[in-house]
PDB file of C-alpha atoms in Angstrom:
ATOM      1  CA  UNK A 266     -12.399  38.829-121.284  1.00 64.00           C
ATOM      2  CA  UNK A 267     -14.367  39.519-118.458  1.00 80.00           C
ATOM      3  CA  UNK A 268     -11.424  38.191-115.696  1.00 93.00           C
ATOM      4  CA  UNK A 269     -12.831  35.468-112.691  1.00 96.00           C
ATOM      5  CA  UNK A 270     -16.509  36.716-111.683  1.00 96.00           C
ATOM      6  CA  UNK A 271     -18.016  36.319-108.251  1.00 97.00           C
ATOM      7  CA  UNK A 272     -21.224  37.406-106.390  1.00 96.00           C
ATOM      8  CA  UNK A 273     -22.261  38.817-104.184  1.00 97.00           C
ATOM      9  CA  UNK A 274     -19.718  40.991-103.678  1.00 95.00           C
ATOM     10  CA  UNK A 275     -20.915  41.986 -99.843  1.00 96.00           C
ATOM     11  CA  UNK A 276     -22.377  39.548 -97.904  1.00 97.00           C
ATOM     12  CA  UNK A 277     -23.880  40.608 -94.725  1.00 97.00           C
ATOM     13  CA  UNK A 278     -25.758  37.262 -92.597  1.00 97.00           C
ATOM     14  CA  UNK A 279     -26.903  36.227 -89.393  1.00 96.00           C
ATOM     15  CA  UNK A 280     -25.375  33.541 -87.301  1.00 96.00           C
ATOM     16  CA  UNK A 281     -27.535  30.086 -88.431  1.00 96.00           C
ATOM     17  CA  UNK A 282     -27.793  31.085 -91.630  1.00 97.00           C
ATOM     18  CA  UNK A 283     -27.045  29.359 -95.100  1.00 97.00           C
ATOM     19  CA  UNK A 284     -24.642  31.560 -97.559  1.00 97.00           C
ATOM     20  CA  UNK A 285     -23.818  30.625-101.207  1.00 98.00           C
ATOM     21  CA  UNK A 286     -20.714  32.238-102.643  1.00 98.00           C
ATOM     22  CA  UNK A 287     -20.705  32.205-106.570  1.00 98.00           C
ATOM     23  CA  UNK A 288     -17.388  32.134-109.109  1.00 98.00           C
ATOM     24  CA  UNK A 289     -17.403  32.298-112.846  1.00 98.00           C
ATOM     25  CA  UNK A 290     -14.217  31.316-113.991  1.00 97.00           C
ATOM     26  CA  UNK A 291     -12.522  32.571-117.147  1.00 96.00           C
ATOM     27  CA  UNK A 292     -13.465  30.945-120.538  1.00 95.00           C
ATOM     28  CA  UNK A 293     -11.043  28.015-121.246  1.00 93.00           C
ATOM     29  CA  UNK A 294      -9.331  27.566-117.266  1.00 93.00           C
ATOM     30  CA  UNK A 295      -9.538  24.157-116.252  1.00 93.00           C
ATOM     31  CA  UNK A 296      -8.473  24.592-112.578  1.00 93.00           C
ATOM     32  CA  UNK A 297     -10.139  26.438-110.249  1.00 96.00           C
ATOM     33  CA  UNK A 298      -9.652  27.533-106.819  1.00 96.00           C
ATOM     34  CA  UNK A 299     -11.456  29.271-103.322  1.00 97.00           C
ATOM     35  CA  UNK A 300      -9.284  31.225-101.036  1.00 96.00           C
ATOM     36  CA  UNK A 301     -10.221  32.507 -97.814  1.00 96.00           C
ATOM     37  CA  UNK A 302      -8.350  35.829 -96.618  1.00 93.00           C
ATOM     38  CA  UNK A 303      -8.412  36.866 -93.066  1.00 92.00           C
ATOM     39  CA  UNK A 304      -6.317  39.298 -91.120  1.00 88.00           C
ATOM     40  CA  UNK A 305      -5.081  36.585 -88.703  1.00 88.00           C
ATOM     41  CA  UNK A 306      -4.690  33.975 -90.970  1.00 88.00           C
ATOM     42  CA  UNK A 307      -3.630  35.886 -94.185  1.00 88.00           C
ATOM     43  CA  UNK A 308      -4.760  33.817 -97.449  1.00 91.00           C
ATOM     44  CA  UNK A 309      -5.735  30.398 -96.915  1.00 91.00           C
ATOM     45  CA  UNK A 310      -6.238  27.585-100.039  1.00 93.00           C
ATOM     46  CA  UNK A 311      -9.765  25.932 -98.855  1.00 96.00           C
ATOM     47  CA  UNK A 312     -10.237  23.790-101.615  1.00 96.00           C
ATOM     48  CA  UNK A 313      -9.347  23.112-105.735  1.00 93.00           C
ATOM     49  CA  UNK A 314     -10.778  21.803-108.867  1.00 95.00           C
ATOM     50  CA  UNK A 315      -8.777  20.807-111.535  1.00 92.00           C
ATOM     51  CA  UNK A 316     -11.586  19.664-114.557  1.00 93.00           C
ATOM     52  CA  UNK A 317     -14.520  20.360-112.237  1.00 94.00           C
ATOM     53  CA  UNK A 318     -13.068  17.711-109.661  1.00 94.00           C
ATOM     54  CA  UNK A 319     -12.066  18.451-106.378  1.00 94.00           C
ATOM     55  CA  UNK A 320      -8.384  17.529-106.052  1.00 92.00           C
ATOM     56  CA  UNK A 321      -7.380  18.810-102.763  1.00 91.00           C
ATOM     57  CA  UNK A 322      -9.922  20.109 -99.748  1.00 92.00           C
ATOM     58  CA  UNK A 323      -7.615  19.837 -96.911  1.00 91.00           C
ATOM     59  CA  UNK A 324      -7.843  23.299 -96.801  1.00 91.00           C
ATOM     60  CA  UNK A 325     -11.501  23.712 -95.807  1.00 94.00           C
ATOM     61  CA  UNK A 326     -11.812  23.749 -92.143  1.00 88.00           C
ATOM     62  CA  UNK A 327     -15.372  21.986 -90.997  1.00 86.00           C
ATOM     63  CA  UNK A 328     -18.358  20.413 -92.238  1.00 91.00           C
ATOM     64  CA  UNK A 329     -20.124  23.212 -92.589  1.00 95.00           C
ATOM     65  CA  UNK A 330     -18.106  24.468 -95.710  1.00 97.00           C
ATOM     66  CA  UNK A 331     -18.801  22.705 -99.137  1.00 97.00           C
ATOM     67  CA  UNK A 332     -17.813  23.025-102.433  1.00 97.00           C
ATOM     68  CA  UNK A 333     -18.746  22.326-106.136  1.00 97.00           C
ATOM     69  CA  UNK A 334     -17.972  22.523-109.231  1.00 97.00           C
ATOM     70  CA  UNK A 335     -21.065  20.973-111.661  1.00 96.00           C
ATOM     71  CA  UNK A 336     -19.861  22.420-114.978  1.00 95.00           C
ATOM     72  CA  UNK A 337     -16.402  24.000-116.029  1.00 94.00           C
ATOM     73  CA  UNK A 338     -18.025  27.663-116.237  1.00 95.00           C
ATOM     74  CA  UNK A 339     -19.664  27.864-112.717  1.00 96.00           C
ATOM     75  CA  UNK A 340     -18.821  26.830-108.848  1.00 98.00           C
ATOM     76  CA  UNK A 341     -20.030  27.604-104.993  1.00 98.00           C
ATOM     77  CA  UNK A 342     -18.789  27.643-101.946  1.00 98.00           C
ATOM     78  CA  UNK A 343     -21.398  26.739 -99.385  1.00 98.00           C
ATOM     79  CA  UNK A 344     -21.386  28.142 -95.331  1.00 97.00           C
ATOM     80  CA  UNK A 345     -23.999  25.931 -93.335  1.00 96.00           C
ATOM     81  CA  UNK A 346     -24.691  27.390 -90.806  1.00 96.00           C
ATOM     82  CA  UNK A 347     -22.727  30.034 -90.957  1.00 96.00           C
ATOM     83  CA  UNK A 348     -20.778  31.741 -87.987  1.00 96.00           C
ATOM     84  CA  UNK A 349     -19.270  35.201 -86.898  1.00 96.00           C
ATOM     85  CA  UNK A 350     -15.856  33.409 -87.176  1.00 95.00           C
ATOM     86  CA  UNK A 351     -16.583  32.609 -90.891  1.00 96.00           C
ATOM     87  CA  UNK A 352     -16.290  36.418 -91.586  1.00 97.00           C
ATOM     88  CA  UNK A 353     -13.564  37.377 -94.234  1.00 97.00           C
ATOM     89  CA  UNK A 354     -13.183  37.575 -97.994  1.00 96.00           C
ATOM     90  CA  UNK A 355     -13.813  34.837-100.192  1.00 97.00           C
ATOM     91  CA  UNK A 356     -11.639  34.799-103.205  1.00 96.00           C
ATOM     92  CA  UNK A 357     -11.986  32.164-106.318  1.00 97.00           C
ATOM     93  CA  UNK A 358      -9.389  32.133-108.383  1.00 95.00           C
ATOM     94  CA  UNK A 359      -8.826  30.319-112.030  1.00 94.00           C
ATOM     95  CA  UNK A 360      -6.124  29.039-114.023  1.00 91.00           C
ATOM     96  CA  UNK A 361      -5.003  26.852-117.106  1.00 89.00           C
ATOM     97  CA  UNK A 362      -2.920  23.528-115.941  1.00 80.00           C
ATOM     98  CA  UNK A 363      -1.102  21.680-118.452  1.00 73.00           C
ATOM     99  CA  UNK A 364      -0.414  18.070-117.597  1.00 65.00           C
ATOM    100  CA  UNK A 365       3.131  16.814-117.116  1.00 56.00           C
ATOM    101  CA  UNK A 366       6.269  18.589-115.770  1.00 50.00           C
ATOM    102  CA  UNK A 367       4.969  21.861-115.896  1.00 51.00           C
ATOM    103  CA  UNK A 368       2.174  21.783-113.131  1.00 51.00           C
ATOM    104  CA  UNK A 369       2.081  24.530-111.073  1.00 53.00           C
ATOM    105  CA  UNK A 370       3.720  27.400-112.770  1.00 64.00           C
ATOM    106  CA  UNK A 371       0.465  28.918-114.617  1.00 73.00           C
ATOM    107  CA  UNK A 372      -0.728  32.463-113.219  1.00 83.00           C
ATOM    108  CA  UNK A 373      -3.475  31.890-110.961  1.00 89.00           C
ATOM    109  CA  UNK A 374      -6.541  34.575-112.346  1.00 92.00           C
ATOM    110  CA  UNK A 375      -8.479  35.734-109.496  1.00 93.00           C
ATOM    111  CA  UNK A 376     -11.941  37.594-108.809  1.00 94.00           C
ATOM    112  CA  UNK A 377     -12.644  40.553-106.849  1.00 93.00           C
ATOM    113  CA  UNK A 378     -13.594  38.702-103.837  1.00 95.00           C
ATOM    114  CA  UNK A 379     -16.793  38.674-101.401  1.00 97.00           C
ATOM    115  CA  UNK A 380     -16.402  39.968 -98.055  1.00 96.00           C
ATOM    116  CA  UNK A 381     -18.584  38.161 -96.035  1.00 98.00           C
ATOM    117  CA  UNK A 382     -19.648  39.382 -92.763  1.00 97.00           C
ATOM    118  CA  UNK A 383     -21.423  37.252 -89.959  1.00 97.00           C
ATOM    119  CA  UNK A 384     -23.003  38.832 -87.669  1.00 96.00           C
TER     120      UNK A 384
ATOM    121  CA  UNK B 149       5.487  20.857 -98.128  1.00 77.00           C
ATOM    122  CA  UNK B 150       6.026  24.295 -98.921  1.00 82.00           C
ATOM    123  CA  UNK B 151       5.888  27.653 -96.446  1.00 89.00           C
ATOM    124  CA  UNK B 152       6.694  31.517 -97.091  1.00 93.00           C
ATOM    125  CA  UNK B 153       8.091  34.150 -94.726  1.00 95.00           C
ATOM    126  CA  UNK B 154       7.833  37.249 -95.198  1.00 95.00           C
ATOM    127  CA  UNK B 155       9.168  39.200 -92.398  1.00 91.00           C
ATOM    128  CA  UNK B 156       7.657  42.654 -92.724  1.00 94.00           C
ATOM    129  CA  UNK B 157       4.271  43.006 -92.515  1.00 94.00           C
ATOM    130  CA  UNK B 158       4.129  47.130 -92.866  1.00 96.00           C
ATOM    131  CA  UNK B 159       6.678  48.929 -95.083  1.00 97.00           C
ATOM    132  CA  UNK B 160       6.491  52.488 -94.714  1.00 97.00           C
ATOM    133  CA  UNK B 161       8.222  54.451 -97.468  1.00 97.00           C
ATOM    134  CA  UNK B 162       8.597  57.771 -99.256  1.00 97.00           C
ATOM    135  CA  UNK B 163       7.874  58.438-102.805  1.00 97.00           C
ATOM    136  CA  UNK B 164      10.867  58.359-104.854  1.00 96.00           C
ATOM    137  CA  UNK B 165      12.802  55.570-102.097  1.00 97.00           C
ATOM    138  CA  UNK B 166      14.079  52.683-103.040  1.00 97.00           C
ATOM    139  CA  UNK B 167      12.120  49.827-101.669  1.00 97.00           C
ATOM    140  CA  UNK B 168      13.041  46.002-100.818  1.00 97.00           C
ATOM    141  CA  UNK B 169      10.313  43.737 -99.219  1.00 97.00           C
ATOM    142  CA  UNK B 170      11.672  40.104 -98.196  1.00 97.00           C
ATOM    143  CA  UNK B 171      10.446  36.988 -98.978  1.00 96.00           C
ATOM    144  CA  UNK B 172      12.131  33.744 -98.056  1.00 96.00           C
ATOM    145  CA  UNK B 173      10.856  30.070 -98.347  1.00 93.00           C
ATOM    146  CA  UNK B 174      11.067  26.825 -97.703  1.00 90.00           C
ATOM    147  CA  UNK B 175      10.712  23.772 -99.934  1.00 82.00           C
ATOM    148  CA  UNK B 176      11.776  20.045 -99.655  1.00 74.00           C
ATOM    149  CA  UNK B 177      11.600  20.097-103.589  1.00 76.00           C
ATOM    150  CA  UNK B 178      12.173  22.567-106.892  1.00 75.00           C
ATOM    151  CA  UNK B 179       9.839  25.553-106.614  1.00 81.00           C
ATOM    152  CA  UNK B 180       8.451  28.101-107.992  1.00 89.00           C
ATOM    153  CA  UNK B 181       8.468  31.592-107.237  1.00 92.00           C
ATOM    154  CA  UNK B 182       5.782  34.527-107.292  1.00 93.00           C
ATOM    155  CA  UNK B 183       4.871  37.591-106.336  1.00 96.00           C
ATOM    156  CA  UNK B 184       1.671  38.861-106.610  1.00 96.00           C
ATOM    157  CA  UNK B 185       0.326  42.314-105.736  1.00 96.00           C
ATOM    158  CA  UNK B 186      -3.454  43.314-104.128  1.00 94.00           C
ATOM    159  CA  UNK B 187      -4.611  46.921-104.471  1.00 93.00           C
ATOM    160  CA  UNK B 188      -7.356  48.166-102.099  1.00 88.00           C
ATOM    161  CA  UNK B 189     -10.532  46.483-102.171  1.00 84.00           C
ATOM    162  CA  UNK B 190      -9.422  44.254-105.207  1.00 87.00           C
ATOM    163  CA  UNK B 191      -8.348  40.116-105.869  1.00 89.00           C
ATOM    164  CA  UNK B 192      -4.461  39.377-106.157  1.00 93.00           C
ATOM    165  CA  UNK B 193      -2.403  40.091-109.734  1.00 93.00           C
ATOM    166  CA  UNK B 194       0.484  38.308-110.534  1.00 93.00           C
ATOM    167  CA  UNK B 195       3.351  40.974-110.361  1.00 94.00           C
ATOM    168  CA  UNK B 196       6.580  38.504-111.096  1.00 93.00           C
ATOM    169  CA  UNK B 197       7.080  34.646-111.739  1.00 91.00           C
ATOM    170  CA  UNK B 198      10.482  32.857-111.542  1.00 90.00           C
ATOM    171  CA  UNK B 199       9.930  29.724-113.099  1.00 85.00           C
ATOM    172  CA  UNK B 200      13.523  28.711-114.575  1.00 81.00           C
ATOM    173  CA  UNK B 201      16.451  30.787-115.953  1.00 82.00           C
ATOM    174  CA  UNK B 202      17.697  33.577-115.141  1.00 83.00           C
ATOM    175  CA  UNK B 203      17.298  34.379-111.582  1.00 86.00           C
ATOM    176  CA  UNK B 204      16.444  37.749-111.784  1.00 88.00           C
ATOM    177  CA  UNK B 205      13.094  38.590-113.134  1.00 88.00           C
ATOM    178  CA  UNK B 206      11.542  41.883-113.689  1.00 88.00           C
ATOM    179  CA  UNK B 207       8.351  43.107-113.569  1.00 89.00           C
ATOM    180  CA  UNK B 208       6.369  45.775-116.803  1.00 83.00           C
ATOM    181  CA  UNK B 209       6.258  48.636-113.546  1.00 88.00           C
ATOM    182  CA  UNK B 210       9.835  48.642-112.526  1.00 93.00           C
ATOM    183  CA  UNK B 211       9.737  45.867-109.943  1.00 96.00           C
ATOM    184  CA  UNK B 212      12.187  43.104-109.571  1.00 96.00           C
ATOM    185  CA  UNK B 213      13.119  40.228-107.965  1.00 96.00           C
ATOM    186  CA  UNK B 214      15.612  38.285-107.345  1.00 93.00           C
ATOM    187  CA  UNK B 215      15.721  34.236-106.986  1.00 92.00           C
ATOM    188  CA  UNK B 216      18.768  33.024-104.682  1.00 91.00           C
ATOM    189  CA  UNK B 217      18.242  29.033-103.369  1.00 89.00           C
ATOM    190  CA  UNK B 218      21.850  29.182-100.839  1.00 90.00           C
ATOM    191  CA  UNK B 219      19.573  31.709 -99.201  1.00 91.00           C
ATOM    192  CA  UNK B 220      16.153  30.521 -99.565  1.00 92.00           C
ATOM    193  CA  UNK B 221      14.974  33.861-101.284  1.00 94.00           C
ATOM    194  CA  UNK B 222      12.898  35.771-103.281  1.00 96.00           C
ATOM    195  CA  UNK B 223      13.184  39.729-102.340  1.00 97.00           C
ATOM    196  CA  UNK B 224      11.046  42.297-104.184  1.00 97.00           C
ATOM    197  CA  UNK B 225      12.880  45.083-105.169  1.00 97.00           C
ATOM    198  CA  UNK B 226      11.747  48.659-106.702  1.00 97.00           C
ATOM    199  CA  UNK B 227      14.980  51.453-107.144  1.00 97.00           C
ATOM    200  CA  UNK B 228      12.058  54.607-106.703  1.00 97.00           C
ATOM    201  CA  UNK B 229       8.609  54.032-105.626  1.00 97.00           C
ATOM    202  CA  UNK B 230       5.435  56.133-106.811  1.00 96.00           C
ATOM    203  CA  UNK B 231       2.689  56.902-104.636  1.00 96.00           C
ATOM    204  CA  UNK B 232       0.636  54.038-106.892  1.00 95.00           C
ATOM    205  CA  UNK B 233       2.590  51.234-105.584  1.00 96.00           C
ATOM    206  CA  UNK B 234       0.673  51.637-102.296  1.00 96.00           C
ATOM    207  CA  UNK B 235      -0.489  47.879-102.057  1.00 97.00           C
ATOM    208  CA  UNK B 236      -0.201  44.754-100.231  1.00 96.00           C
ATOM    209  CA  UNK B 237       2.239  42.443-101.804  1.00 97.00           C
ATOM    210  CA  UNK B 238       2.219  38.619-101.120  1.00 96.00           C
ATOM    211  CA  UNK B 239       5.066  36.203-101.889  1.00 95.00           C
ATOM    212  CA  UNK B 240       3.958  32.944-102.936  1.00 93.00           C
ATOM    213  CA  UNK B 241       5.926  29.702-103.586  1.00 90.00           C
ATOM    214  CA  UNK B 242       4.482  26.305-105.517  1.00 86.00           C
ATOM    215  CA  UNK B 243       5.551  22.545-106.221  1.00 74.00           C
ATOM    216  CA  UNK B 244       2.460  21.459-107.386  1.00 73.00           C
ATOM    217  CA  UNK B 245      -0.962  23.226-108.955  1.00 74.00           C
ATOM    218  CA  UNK B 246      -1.196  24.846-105.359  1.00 82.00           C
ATOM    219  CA  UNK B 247       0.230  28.251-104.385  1.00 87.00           C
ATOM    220  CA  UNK B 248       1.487  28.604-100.768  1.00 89.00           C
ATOM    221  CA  UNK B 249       1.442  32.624 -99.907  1.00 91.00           C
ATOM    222  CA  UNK B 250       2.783  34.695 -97.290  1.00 93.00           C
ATOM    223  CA  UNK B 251       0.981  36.783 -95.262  1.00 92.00           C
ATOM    224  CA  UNK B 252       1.625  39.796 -97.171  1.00 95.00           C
ATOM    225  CA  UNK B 253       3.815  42.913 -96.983  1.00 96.00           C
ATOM    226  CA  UNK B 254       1.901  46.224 -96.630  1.00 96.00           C
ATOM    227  CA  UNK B 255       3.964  49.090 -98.603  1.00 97.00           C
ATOM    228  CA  UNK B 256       2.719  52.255 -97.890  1.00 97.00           C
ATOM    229  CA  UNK B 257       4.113  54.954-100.373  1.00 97.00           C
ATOM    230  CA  UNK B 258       4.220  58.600 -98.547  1.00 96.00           C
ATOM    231  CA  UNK B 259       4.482  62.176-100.736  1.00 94.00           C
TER     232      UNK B 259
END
C-alpha cells in the first residue's frame, strides 16, 4: 500500500496567487481529513469528509480556503488568494469509520505533508 | 468539546534515560486516547491508542502509556531512550471521528 499521497510536496507562491493542494487517500478509507500545522498554532483540523461529504469545516478559517472531495480516491484543498500568513504544512490524513458506537477510535493514516510557503 | 495539554514543549534527554512526556485532557464525555509520533520532515504515526480495557497500553518500540480519568491523563512513558526516538510526539484525544491534538512534545535524545 502506497500510505496517504499528496503533492506537491514544496510549495513556494506569491501573495495573490491561487494554490491547489492534492491528497490520495488509501484504497478502501472512507473518511478523510486536511490538517494545517503551524508553529504557533500546532495542528489544526480545517475540514473532514466522511464518504466524500464534508461533515465538519469549522475548522477552515476564511473564504479563501475550499475543499473537495469529488470521488473517494482524490481531494484538494484550495488557497484563493493566497497569503504569507497561509504559510505552513498541509497534512491530509485518511481513515476507515465504522458506523455506530465505535466512531472515532480508527487510526487516522496520514501523508507526508506540503509545506507551503507564501511569500 | 474536547482539549489536550501537554505541558512540555522541549524534552531534552540522554540516551539510555528514562523518559516521561505529559499529556492531560479534558472531555465532557468518554474519550479516546492517542499518541502519535512525527519524525523530521514526515506526517504523524500512530504510536499508542487507549480505546477500552486495560489502562495501560504499550507501544511495538518500548513506549507506554498510561490512561488515568481521576487525573485527566495520558503520560508517555519510555524506561531507556535511543538516540532514534528523537521526534515530536503529539497527544491527541477524540469523542467523535475528529482528533483533538496537543501541541506536541519535542524529545530530543542526546549521546
Amino acid at each position: 500500500d502506497a500510505g496517504v499521497i499528496q503533492s506537491p510536496r514544496h510549495e513556494v507562491t506569491e501573495m495573490g496567487q491561487e494554490v491547489t493542494l492534492r491528497c490520495k487517500p488509501i484504497s478502501g478509507h472512507n473518511s478523510l481529513f486536511w490538517y494545517r500545522q503551524t508553529m504557533m498554532r500546532g495542528l489544526e483540523l480545517l475540514i473532514y469528509f466522511n464518504n466524500n461529504v464534508p461533515i465538519d469545516d469549522s475548522g477552515m478559517p476564511e473564504d479563501r480556503f475550499s475543499a473537495k472531495m469529488p470521488n473517494a480516491s482524490f481531494s484538494t484543498l484550495k488557497i484563493q488568494p493566497s497569503e504569507p500568513r497561509d504559510s505552513a504544512v498541509y497534512f491530509c490524513a485518511s481513515s476507515f469509520q465504522t458506523s455506530g458506537g465505535s466512531r472515532g477510535v480508527n487510526e487516522q493514516f496520514f501523508g507526508p505533508g506540503t509545506r507551503l510557503t507564501v511569500l | 468539546a474536547q482539549s489536550v495539554t501537554q505541558l512540555d514543549s522541549q524534552v531534552p534527554v540522554f540516551e539510555e534515560a528514562p523518559v516521561e512526556l505529559r499529556c492531560n485532557y479534558s472531555s465532557s464525555v468518554s474519550v479516546y486516547l492517542f499518541w502519535y509520533v512525527q519524525y523530521p520532515n514526515q506526517g504523524l504515526q500512530l504510536l499508542l491508542k487507549y480505546l477500552s480495557g486495560s489502562t495501560l497500553v504499550e507501544s511495538i518500540n518500548g513506549f507506554e502509556a498510561e490512561f488515568n480519568k481521576s487525573q485527566t491523563s495520558f503520560h508517555l512513558r519510555k524506561p531507556s531512550v535511543h538516540i532514534s526516538d528523537t521526534a515530536e510526539y503529539f497527544c491527541a484525544v477524540s469523542g467523535s471521528e475528529k482528533l483533538v491534538f496537543g501541541k506536541g512534545t519535542k524529545l530530543t535524545v542526546n549521546p
